[in-house]
């Protein structure tokens, strides 16, 4: 907070009864999430408050973003009245990793006759977490019983676990299982893969 006291009045007489003029303000900047992935959103809040006893006409700017019109505690036509607060709320949704990372941006508040004030916020951006893509092949996919089928996983993702349902009540958690069908029929086979970013599934039919 910076203050600039005004000068005393001219003329003789005893102590004045009025309050000395003081111009001062504060600025804060916060972010609701300082670590997000590409495609996620962080929301900034900037608060500028007149803490003196004189109206101010501040200029508020952000070095990385265009600021929206502030919500004001009362209508003031560009004047920050005594005790009034301006609140700026705006968002950042990255489509790629910023350079440098984390992204640090600065809000500057300038008032004529006072020292400017700044406030910063930092947001680190990580790669988006992509759910796994389940895929597999089966060989053979048809034949007479008993039919031995080899299933080969082709899923993509990180730290995957596997859950196979062979359609005849059989199951497996192997990555590349082999299963024997003891009776002729039509069997839907489903592979469900689970990873750090969710699940995915794929299905084929054995006849």
CSV table of C-alpha atoms in Angstrom, one decimal:
chain,number,residue,atom,x,y,z
A,1,UNK,CA,0.0,0.0,0.0
A,2,UNK,CA,1.4,3.4,-0.9
A,3,UNK,CA,0.2,6.7,0.5
A,4,UNK,CA,0.6,10.3,-0.5
A,5,UNK,CA,-0.5,12.8,2.2
A,6,UNK,CA,-1.7,16.1,1.0
A,7,UNK,CA,-0.4,19.5,2.3
A,8,UNK,CA,-1.9,21.6,5.0
A,9,UNK,CA,-4.3,24.5,4.3
A,10,UNK,CA,-3.2,28.2,4.3
A,11,UNK,CA,-4.3,30.8,6.8
A,12,UNK,CA,-4.0,31.4,10.5
A,13,UNK,CA,-6.0,30.1,13.3
A,14,UNK,CA,-6.0,27.0,15.5
A,15,UNK,CA,-5.9,23.3,14.5
A,16,UNK,CA,-8.1,22.4,11.6
A,17,UNK,CA,-10.9,20.0,12.0
A,18,UNK,CA,-10.6,18.3,8.6
A,19,UNK,CA,-8.9,15.1,7.8
A,20,UNK,CA,-5.6,15.4,5.9
A,21,UNK,CA,-6.1,14.0,2.3
A,22,UNK,CA,-4.4,10.6,1.8
A,23,UNK,CA,-4.3,8.8,-1.5
A,24,UNK,CA,-3.5,5.0,-1.2
A,25,UNK,CA,-4.5,1.7,-2.7
A,26,UNK,CA,-3.8,-2.0,-2.6
A,27,UNK,CA,-3.7,-4.7,-5.4
A,28,UNK,CA,-3.8,-8.5,-5.1
A,29,UNK,CA,-3.8,-11.2,-7.7
A,30,UNK,CA,-4.7,-14.8,-7.1
A,31,UNK,CA,-5.3,-17.9,-9.3
A,32,UNK,CA,-7.6,-20.8,-8.4
A,33,UNK,CA,-5.3,-23.5,-9.7
A,34,UNK,CA,-1.5,-23.0,-10.1
A,35,UNK,CA,-1.0,-26.3,-11.9
A,36,UNK,CA,-3.1,-27.3,-14.9
A,37,UNK,CA,-2.9,-29.5,-18.0
A,38,UNK,CA,-3.2,-28.3,-21.6
A,39,UNK,CA,-6.8,-27.7,-22.3
A,40,UNK,CA,-7.7,-27.1,-18.7
A,41,UNK,CA,-8.6,-23.6,-17.3
A,42,UNK,CA,-7.1,-21.5,-14.6
A,43,UNK,CA,-9.1,-18.4,-13.4
A,44,UNK,CA,-7.3,-15.3,-12.2
A,45,UNK,CA,-8.8,-12.7,-9.8
A,46,UNK,CA,-7.3,-9.2,-9.4
A,47,UNK,CA,-8.6,-7.0,-6.6
A,48,UNK,CA,-7.8,-3.2,-6.5
A,49,UNK,CA,-9.0,-1.3,-3.4
A,50,UNK,CA,-8.9,2.4,-2.6
A,51,UNK,CA,-7.6,2.5,1.0
A,52,UNK,CA,-7.2,6.2,1.2
A,53,UNK,CA,-9.7,9.1,1.7
A,54,UNK,CA,-9.5,10.5,-1.8
A,55,UNK,CA,-11.0,9.2,-5.1
A,56,UNK,CA,-8.4,7.7,-7.5
A,57,UNK,CA,-8.3,7.1,-11.3
A,58,UNK,CA,-6.1,4.1,-11.6
A,59,UNK,CA,-4.9,2.4,-14.8
A,60,UNK,CA,-4.8,-1.4,-14.5
A,61,UNK,CA,-3.0,-3.7,-17.0
A,62,UNK,CA,-1.8,-7.2,-17.3
A,63,UNK,CA,1.5,-8.0,-19.2
A,64,UNK,CA,0.0,-11.3,-20.7
A,65,UNK,CA,-3.7,-10.8,-20.9
A,66,UNK,CA,-6.3,-8.2,-21.9
A,67,UNK,CA,-8.2,-7.4,-18.8
A,68,UNK,CA,-12.0,-7.5,-18.8
A,69,UNK,CA,-14.2,-4.7,-17.4
A,70,UNK,CA,-14.0,-4.9,-13.7
A,71,UNK,CA,-17.0,-5.5,-11.4
A,72,UNK,CA,-17.2,-2.5,-9.2
A,73,UNK,CA,-18.5,-2.2,-5.7
A,74,UNK,CA,-20.4,0.9,-6.9
A,75,UNK,CA,-20.7,2.7,-10.2
A,76,UNK,CA,-18.0,5.3,-10.5
A,77,UNK,CA,-17.4,6.0,-14.2
A,78,UNK,CA,-13.7,5.1,-14.1
A,79,UNK,CA,-13.1,6.6,-10.7
A,80,UNK,CA,-12.1,4.3,-7.8
A,81,UNK,CA,-14.0,6.0,-4.9
A,82,UNK,CA,-13.0,5.9,-1.3
A,83,UNK,CA,-13.4,2.4,0.1
A,84,UNK,CA,-14.3,1.0,-3.3
A,85,UNK,CA,-13.0,-2.3,-4.8
A,86,UNK,CA,-12.6,-3.2,-8.4
A,87,UNK,CA,-12.5,-7.0,-9.2
A,88,UNK,CA,-11.2,-8.4,-12.4
A,89,UNK,CA,-11.9,-12.1,-13.2
A,90,UNK,CA,-10.4,-13.7,-16.3
A,91,UNK,CA,-9.3,-17.2,-17.4
A,92,UNK,CA,-6.3,-18.9,-19.1
A,93,UNK,CA,-6.8,-22.1,-21.1
A,94,UNK,CA,-3.6,-23.1,-22.7
A,95,UNK,CA,-3.6,-25.1,-26.0
A,96,UNK,CA,0.1,-25.9,-25.6
A,97,UNK,CA,3.0,-25.8,-23.0
A,98,UNK,CA,4.0,-22.1,-22.6
A,99,UNK,CA,7.6,-20.9,-22.9
A,100,UNK,CA,8.8,-20.3,-20.3
A,101,UNK,CA,6.9,-22.6,-18.1
A,102,UNK,CA,5.4,-21.9,-15.5
A,103,UNK,CA,3.6,-18.9,-17.0
A,104,UNK,CA,4.2,-15.9,-14.7
A,105,UNK,CA,2.1,-12.8,-15.4
A,106,UNK,CA,2.1,-9.4,-13.7
A,107,UNK,CA,-0.7,-6.9,-13.1
A,108,UNK,CA,0.4,-3.3,-12.7
A,109,UNK,CA,-1.7,-0.6,-11.2
A,110,UNK,CA,-0.7,3.0,-11.9
A,111,UNK,CA,-2.2,6.1,-10.2
A,112,UNK,CA,-1.0,9.6,-11.0
A,113,UNK,CA,1.2,11.0,-8.2
A,114,UNK,CA,1.6,7.6,-6.5
A,115,UNK,CA,4.1,4.7,-6.9
A,116,UNK,CA,2.9,2.0,-9.1
A,117,UNK,CA,2.1,-1.4,-7.6
A,118,UNK,CA,2.3,-4.9,-9.1
A,119,UNK,CA,1.0,-8.3,-8.3
A,120,UNK,CA,2.0,-11.6,-9.9
A,121,UNK,CA,0.5,-15.1,-10.3
A,122,UNK,CA,2.2,-18.3,-11.6
A,123,UNK,CA,0.6,-21.2,-13.5
A,124,UNK,CA,2.5,-24.4,-14.4
A,125,UNK,CA,1.2,-26.2,-17.4
A,126,UNK,CA,1.6,-30.0,-18.0
A,127,UNK,CA,0.8,-32.2,-21.0
A,128,UNK,CA,-2.9,-33.2,-21.2
A,129,UNK,CA,-3.7,-36.6,-19.8
A,130,UNK,CA,-5.1,-38.7,-22.6
A,131,UNK,CA,-7.2,-41.8,-21.9
A,132,UNK,CA,-5.8,-45.1,-23.3
A,133,UNK,CA,-6.9,-46.3,-26.7
A,134,UNK,CA,-7.9,-50.0,-26.5
A,135,UNK,CA,-7.1,-52.2,-29.5
A,136,UNK,CA,-6.4,-55.9,-30.1
A,137,UNK,CA,-6.3,-58.6,-32.8
A,138,UNK,CA,-7.5,-62.2,-32.5
A,139,UNK,CA,-6.3,-65.2,-34.5
A,140,UNK,CA,-8.2,-67.2,-35.7
A,141,UNK,CA,-11.6,-65.4,-35.4
A,142,UNK,CA,-13.6,-68.5,-36.5
A,143,UNK,CA,-13.4,-72.2,-36.6
A,144,UNK,CA,-14.7,-75.5,-35.3
A,145,UNK,CA,-14.7,-76.3,-31.5
A,146,UNK,CA,-12.6,-76.7,-29.6
A,147,UNK,CA,-11.1,-73.4,-31.0
A,148,UNK,CA,-7.9,-72.0,-29.5
A,149,UNK,CA,-7.7,-68.2,-30.1
A,150,UNK,CA,-4.6,-66.1,-29.4
A,151,UNK,CA,-5.4,-62.4,-28.5
A,152,UNK,CA,-2.7,-59.8,-29.1
A,153,UNK,CA,-3.0,-56.5,-27.4
A,154,UNK,CA,-2.5,-53.3,-29.5
A,155,UNK,CA,-3.6,-50.7,-27.0
A,156,UNK,CA,-1.7,-47.4,-26.4
A,157,UNK,CA,-1.3,-45.6,-23.1
A,158,UNK,CA,0.9,-45.6,-20.0
A,159,UNK,CA,0.9,-48.0,-17.1
A,160,UNK,CA,-2.0,-50.1,-18.5
A,161,UNK,CA,-3.8,-52.9,-16.9
A,162,UNK,CA,-5.9,-55.4,-18.9
A,163,UNK,CA,-9.3,-57.0,-18.4
A,164,UNK,CA,-10.5,-59.5,-21.0
A,165,UNK,CA,-14.0,-60.9,-21.3
A,166,UNK,CA,-14.2,-63.8,-23.8
A,167,UNK,CA,-17.9,-64.0,-24.1
A,168,UNK,CA,-18.3,-67.5,-22.8
A,169,UNK,CA,-17.8,-66.7,-19.1
A,170,UNK,CA,-14.0,-66.8,-19.4
A,171,UNK,CA,-11.8,-63.9,-18.5
A,172,UNK,CA,-8.1,-62.9,-18.2
A,173,UNK,CA,-5.9,-60.1,-17.0
A,174,UNK,CA,-2.9,-61.1,-19.2
A,175,UNK,CA,-1.7,-58.6,-21.8
A,176,UNK,CA,-1.8,-61.2,-24.6
A,177,UNK,CA,-3.9,-64.2,-23.5
A,178,UNK,CA,-4.9,-67.4,-25.3
A,179,UNK,CA,-8.4,-68.8,-24.8
A,180,UNK,CA,-10.0,-72.0,-25.9
A,181,UNK,CA,-13.7,-72.1,-26.9
A,182,UNK,CA,-15.0,-75.6,-26.1
A,183,UNK,CA,-18.4,-75.2,-27.9
A,184,UNK,CA,-19.4,-73.7,-31.2
A,185,UNK,CA,-21.2,-70.3,-31.1
A,186,UNK,CA,-20.9,-66.6,-31.4
A,187,UNK,CA,-18.8,-64.9,-28.7
A,188,UNK,CA,-18.3,-61.2,-28.2
A,189,UNK,CA,-14.8,-60.5,-26.8
A,190,UNK,CA,-14.1,-57.3,-25.0
A,191,UNK,CA,-10.8,-55.9,-23.8
A,192,UNK,CA,-10.9,-53.1,-21.3
A,193,UNK,CA,-7.7,-51.2,-20.5
A,194,UNK,CA,-7.2,-48.9,-17.6
A,195,UNK,CA,-4.4,-46.4,-17.3
A,196,UNK,CA,-3.4,-43.2,-15.5
A,197,UNK,CA,-5.8,-41.1,-17.5
A,198,UNK,CA,-8.9,-43.3,-17.6
A,199,UNK,CA,-10.2,-46.4,-19.4
A,200,UNK,CA,-10.8,-47.6,-23.0
A,201,UNK,CA,-12.4,-50.7,-24.5
A,202,UNK,CA,-12.5,-52.6,-27.8
A,203,UNK,CA,-14.7,-55.5,-28.9
A,204,UNK,CA,-14.6,-58.2,-31.6
A,205,UNK,CA,-16.5,-61.4,-32.3
A,206,UNK,CA,-15.3,-65.0,-32.4
A,207,UNK,CA,-17.5,-67.5,-34.3
